[in-house]
Short mmCIF file of C-alpha atoms in Angstrom, two decimals:
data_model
loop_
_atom_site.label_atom_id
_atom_site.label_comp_id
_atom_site.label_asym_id
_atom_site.label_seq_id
_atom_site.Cartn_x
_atom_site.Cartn_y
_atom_site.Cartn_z
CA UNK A 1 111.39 40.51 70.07
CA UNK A 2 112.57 43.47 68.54
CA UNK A 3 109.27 45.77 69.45
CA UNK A 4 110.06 44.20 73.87
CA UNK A 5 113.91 45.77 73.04
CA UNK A 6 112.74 48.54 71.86
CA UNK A 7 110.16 48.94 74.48
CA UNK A 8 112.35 48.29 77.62
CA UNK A 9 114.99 50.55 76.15
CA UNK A 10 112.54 53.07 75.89
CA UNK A 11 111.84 52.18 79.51
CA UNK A 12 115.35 52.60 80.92
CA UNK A 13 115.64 55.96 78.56
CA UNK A 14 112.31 57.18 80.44
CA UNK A 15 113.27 56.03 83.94
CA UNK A 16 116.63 58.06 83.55
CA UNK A 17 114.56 61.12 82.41
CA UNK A 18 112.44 60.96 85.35
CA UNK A 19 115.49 59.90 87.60
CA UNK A 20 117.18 62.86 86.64
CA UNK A 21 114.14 65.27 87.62
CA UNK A 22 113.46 63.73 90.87
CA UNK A 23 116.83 63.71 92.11
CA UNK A 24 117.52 67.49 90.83
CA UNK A 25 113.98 68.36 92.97
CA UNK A 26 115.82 66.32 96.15
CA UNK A 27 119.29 67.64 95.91
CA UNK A 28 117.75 71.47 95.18
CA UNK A 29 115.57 70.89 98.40
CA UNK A 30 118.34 69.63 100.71
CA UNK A 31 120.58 72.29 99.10
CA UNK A 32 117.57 75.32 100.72
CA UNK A 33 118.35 73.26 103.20
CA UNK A 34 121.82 72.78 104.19
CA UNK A 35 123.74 75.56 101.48
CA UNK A 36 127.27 74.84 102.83
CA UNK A 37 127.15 71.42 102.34
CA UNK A 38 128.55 69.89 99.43
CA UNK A 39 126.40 69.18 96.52
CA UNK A 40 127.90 66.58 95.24
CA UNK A 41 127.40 64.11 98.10
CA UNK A 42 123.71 65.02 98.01
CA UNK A 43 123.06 63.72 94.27
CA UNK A 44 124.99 60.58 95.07
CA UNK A 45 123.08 60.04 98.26
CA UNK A 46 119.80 61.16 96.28
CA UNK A 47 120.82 58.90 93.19
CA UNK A 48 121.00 55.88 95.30
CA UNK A 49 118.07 56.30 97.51
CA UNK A 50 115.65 56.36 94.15
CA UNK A 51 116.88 53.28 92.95
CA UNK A 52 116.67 51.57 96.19
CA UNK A 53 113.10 52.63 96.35
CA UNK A 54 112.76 51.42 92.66
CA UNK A 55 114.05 47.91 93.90
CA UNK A 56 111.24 48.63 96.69
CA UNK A 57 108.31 49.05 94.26
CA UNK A 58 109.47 46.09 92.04
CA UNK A 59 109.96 44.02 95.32
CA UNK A 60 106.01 44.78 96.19
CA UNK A 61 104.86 44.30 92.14
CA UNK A 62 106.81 41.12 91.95
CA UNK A 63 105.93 39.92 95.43
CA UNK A 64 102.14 40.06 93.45
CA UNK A 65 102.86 38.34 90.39
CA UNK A 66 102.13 34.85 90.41
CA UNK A 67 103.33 34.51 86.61
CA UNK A 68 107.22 34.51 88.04
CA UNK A 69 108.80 32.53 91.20
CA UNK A 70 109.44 34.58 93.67
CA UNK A 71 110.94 33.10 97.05
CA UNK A 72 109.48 34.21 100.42
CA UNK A 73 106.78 36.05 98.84
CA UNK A 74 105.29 37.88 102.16
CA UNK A 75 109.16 38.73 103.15
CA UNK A 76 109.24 40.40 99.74
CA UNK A 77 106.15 42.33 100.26
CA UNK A 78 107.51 43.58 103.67
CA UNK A 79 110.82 44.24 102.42
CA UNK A 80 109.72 46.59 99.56
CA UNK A 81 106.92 48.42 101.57
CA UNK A 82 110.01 49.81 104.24
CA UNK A 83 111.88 50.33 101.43
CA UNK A 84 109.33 52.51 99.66
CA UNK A 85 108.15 53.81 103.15
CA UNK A 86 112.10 54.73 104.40
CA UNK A 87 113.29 55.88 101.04
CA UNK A 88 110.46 57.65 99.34
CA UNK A 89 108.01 58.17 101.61
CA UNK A 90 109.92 59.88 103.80
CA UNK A 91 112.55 61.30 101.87
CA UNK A 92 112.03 61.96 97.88
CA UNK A 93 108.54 62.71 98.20
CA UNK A 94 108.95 64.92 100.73
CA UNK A 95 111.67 66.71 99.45
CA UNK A 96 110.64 67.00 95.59
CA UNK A 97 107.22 68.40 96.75
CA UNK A 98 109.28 71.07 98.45
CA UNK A 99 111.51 72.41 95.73
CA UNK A 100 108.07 72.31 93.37
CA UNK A 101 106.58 74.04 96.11
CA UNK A 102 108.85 76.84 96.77
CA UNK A 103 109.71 77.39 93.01
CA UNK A 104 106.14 78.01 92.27
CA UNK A 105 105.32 80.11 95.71
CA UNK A 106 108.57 81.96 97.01
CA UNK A 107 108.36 84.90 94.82
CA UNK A 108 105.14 85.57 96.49
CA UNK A 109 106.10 85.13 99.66
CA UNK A 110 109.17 87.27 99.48
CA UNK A 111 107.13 90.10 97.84
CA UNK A 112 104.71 90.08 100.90
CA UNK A 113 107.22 89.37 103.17
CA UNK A 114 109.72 92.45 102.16
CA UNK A 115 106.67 95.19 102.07
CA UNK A 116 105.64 93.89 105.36
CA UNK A 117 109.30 94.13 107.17
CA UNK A 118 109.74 97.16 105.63
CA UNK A 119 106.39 98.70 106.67
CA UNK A 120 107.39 98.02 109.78
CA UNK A 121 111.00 99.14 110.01
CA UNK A 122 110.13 102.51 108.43
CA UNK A 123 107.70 102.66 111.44
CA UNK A 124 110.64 101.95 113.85
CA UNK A 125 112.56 104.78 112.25
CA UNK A 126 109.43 106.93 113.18
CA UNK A 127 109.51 105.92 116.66
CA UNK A 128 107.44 103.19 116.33
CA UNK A 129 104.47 102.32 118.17
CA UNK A 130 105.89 104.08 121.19
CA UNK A 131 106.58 107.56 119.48
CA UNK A 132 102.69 107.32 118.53
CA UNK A 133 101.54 106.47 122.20
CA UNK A 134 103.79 109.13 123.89
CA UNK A 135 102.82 111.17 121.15
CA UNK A 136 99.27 110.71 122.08
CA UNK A 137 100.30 111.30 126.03
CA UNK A 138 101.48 114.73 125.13
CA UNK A 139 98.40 115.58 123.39
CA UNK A 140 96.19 114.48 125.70
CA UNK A 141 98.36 116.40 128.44
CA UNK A 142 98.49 119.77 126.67
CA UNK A 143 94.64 119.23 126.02
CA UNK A 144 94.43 118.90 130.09
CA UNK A 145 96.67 121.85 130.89
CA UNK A 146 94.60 124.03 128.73
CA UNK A 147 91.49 122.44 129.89
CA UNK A 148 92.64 123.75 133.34
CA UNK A 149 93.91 127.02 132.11
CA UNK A 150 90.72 127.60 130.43
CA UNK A 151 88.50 127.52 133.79
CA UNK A 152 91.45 130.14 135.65
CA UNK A 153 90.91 132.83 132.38
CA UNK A 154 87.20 131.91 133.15
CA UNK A 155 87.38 133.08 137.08
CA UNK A 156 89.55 135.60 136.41
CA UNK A 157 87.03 137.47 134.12
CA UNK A 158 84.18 136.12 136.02
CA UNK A 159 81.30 138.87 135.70
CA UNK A 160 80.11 137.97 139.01
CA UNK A 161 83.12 138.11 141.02
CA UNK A 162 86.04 139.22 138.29
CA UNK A 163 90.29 139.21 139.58
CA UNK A 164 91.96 136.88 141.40
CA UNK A 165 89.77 135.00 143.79
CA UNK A 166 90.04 132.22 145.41
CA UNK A 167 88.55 129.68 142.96
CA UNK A 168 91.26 131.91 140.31
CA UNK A 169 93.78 130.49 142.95
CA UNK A 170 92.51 127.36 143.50
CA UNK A 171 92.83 126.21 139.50
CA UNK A 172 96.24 127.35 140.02
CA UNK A 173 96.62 125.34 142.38
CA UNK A 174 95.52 122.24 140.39
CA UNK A 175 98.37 123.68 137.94
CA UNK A 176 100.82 123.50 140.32
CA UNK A 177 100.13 119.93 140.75
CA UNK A 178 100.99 118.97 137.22
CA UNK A 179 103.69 121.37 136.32
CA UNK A 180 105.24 122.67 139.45
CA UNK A 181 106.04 125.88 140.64
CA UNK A 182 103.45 128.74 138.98
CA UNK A 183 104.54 132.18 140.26
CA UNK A 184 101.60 134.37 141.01
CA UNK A 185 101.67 138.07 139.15
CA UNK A 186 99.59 140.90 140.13
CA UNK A 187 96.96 141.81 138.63
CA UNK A 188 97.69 145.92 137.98
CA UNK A 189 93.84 146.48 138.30
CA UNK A 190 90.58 145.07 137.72
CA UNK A 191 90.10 146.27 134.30
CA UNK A 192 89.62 143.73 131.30
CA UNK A 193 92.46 144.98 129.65
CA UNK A 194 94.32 144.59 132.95
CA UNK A 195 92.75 140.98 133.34
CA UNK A 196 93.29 140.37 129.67
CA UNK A 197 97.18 141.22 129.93
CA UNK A 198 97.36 138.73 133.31
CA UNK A 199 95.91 136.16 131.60
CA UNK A 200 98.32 136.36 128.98
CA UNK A 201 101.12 136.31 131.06
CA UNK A 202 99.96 133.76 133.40
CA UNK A 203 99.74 131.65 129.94
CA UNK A 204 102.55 132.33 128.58
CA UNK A 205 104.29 131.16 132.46
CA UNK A 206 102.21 128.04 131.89
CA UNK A 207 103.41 127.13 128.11
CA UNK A 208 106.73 127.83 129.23
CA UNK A 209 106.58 124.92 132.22
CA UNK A 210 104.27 122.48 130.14
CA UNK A 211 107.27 122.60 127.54
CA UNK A 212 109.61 122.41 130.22
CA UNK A 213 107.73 119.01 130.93
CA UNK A 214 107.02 117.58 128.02
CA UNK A 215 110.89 117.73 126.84
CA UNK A 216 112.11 116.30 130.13
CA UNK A 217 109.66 113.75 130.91
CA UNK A 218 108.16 112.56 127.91
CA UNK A 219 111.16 113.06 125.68
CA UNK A 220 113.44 110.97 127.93
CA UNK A 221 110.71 108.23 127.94
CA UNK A 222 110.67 108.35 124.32
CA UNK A 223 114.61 108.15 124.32
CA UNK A 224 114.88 105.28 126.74
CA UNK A 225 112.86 103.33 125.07
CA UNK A 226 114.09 103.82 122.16
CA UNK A 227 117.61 103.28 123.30
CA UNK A 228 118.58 100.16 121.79
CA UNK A 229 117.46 101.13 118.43
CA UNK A 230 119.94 101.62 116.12
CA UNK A 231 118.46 103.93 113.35
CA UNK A 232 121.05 104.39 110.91
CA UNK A 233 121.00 100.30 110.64
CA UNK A 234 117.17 100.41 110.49
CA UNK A 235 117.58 103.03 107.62
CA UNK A 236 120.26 100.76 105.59
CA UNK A 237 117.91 97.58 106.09
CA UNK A 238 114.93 99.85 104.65
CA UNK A 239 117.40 100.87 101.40
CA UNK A 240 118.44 97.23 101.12
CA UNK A 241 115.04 96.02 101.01
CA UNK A 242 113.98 98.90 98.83
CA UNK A 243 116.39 97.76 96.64
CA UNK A 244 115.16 93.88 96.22
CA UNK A 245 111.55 95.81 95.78
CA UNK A 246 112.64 97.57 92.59
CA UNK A 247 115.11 94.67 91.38
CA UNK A 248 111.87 92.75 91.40
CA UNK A 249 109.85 94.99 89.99
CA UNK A 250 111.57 95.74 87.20
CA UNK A 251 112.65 92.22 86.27
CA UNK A 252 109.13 90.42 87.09
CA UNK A 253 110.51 87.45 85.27
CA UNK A 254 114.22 87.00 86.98
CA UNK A 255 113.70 84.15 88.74
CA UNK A 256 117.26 85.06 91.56
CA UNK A 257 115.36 85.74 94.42
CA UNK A 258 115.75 85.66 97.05
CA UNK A 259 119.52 85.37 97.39
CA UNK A 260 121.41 84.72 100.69
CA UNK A 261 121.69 88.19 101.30
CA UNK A 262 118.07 89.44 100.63
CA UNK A 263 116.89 86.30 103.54
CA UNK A 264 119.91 87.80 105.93
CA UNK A 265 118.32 91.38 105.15
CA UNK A 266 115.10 90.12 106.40
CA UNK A 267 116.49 88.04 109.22
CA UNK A 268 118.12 90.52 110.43
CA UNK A 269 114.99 92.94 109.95
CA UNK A 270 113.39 90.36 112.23
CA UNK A 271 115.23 90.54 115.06
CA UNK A 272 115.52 93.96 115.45
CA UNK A 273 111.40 93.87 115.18
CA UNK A 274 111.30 91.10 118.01
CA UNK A 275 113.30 93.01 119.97
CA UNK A 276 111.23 96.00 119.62
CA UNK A 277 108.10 94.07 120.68
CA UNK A 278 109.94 93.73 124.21
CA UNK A 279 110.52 96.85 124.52
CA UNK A 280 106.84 97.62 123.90
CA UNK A 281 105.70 95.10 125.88
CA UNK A 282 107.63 95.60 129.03
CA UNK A 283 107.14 99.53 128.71
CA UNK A 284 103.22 99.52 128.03
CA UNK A 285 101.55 95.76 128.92
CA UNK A 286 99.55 97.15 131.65
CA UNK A 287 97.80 100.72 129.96
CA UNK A 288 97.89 99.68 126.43
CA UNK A 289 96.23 96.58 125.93
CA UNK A 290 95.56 96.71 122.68
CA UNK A 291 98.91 98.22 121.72
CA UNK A 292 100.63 95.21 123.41
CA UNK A 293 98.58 92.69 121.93
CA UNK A 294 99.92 93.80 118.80
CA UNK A 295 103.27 94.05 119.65
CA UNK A 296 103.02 90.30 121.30
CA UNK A 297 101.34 89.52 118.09
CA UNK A 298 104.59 90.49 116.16
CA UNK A 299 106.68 88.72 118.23
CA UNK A 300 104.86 85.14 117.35
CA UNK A 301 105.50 86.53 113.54
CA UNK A 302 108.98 88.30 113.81
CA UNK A 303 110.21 85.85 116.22
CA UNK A 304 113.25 83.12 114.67
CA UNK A 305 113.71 83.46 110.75
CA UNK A 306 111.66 85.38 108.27
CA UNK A 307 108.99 83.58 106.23
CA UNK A 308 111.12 83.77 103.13
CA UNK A 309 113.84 81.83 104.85
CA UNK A 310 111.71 79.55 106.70
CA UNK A 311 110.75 78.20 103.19
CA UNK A 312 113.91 77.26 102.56
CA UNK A 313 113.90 74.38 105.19
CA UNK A 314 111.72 71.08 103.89
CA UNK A 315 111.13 70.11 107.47
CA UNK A 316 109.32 73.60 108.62
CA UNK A 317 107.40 74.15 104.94
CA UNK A 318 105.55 70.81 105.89
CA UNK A 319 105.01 71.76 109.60
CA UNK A 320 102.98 74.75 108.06
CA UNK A 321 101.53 72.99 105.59
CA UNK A 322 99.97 70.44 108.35
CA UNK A 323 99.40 73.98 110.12
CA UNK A 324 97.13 74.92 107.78
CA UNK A 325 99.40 77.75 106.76
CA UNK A 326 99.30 77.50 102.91
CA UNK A 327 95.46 77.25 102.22
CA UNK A 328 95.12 78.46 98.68
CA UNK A 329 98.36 77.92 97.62
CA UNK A 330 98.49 74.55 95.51
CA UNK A 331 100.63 72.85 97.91
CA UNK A 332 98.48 69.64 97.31
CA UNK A 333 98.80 69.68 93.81
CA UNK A 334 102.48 69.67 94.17
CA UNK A 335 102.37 66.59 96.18
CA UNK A 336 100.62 64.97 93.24
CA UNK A 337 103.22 66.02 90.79
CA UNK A 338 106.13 64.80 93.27
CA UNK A 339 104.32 61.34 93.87
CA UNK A 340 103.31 61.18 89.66
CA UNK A 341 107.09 61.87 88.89
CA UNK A 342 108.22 58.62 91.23
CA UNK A 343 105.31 56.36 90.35
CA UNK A 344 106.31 56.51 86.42
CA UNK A 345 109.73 56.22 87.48
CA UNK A 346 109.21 53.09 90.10
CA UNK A 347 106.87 51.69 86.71
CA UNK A 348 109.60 52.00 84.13
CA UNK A 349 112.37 50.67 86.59
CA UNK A 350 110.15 47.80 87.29
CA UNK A 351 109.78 47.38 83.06
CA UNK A 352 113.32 47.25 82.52
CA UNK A 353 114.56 45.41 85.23
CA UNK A 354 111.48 43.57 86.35
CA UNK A 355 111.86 39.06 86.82
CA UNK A 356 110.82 37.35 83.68
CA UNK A 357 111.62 33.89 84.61
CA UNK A 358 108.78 31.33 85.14
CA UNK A 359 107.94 28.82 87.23
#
């Protein structure tokens, strides 16, 4: 008699143990969740949901045991599978495997997470992707205008027919039509150092107008599309983020982050990188394929809250998980440990509080 006492004591000591860490797993979990909502109500709501599911796994055991009258044995059955299936199934389990799950993998996540948005906010305070295309426009156009440039220095010193002829005039021609307005100088006389000294001139008429160009027209492209960026903001993100780098770095075994303000740092990293991708997108979908398939690319990733805050929320860790999002990770095992946790708790419940009455 003594050793059953002792025994169901033990019980009730073990299922307040195991209480105690599924409910803190539930509350932390709807806490990610919903942070301006008062704690308190969720451990009273999370307190009585377990033992209701308790009663639900005793309900199915007893409904089982034909040692003990129970009345309306199927009803019982029924009863305690919604019960488990409402108030476990669907809500502790979930919920526990969540907080187990983002203890173990958030660090990670944040870590990747911040040297990705920041990789790509120091590129926006470069000019992004656009500064590199127009960039490339101006090379490519300088390359041109000296290709050009290159075949009037070649007629002009033509052996065969050397001055200003008209193929000489016809490149400049072809000049004209890409930077406007060349003003023809005379060539003093047909020596090379006379052709030498017009060709230097004429180039130095040239550099003058492609720089004209490229400062007007590619300069103001680059500056209307980059309009709506606001740099110094782009440069205090990059410090803040900088910042949670180091702070991690240096305390690899501080277990604060992220904190509400390192997730609003990278939300609002995120939109500023969405809105970027528009930009792109609009200014460069229809000669830069491959450029805007990146950009449309990071507007799937950058697009609503950062990954770090997304594993906050319970209901959108297990849409990626059925997503196939966390292969690797361990998020399996965690389900194990969630359901292991209830089970022994349902177990000892049902041991201290289980029917002992026969027939």
């Amino acid at each position: 008699m003594k050793q059953n006492n002792f025994f169901r004591i033990f019980a009730f000591v073990a299922f307040l143990l195991l209480l105690g860490v599924s409910c803190w797993a539930t509350v932390e979990s709807l806490h990610l969740l919903l942070p301006s909502w008062p704690i308190i109500l969720f451990w009273a709501v999370t307190i009585i949901f377990f033992v209701v599911a308790s009663m639900g796994s005793t309900l199915i055991v007893n409904s089982f045991n034909q040692k003990i009258r129970v009345d309306n044995r199927g009803w019982a059955l029924i009863g305690g599978i919604i019960l488990i299936l409402a108030f476990w199934l669907c809500f502790s389990l979930p919920t526990n495997t969540h907080t187990f799950f983002y203890r173990a993998a958030v660090k990670d996540v944040l870590i990747r997470d911040l040297t990705e948005t920041k990789g790509k906010l120091q590129d926006l305070a470069n000019d992004g992707e656009a500064g590199k295309i127009i960039a490339q426009e101006k090379a490519d156009f300088q390359n041109k205008i000296d290709a050009i440039f290159s075949k009037f220095a070649a007629e002009i010193n033509n052996p065969g027919n050397p001055g200003w002829a008209d193929k000489a005039e016809a490149v400049i021609i072809e000049l004209e039509g890409e930077l406007g307005t060349i003003q023809r100088l005379k060539l003093k006389c047909n020596s090379f150092q006379c052709r030498q000294e017009l060709i230097q001139a004429m180039r130095k008429q040239v550099d003058n107008l492609m720089e004209s160009k490229l400062s007007t027209v590619y300069k103001t492209r680059l500056e209307n599309i980059n309009r709506g960026l606001d740099k110094p903001a782009i440069n205090k993100l990059i410090t803040q983020i900088q910042k949670v780098q180091d702070k991690i770095e240096n305390n690899p075994n501080n277990n604060d982050e992220p904190t509400v303000e390192t997730t609003n740092t990278l939300s609002q990293a995120y939109k500023i990188i969405e809105k970027y991708s528009d930009v792109l997108i609009s200014n460069f979908d229809r000669d830069y394929l491959a450029m805007t398939k990146i950009a449309k690319e990071d507007k799937k990733v950058y697009a609503g809250v950062s990954k770090t805050e997304r594993m906050r929320s319970v209901i959108d860790v297990w849409k990626d998980f059925f997503a196939g999002k966390y292969a690797g990770r361990g998020f399996v095992f965690w389900i194990m440990i969630a359901a292991l946790v209830d089970i022994a708790g349902f177990i000892f419940f049902g041991i201290v509080f289980a029917k002992r009455n026969n027939f």
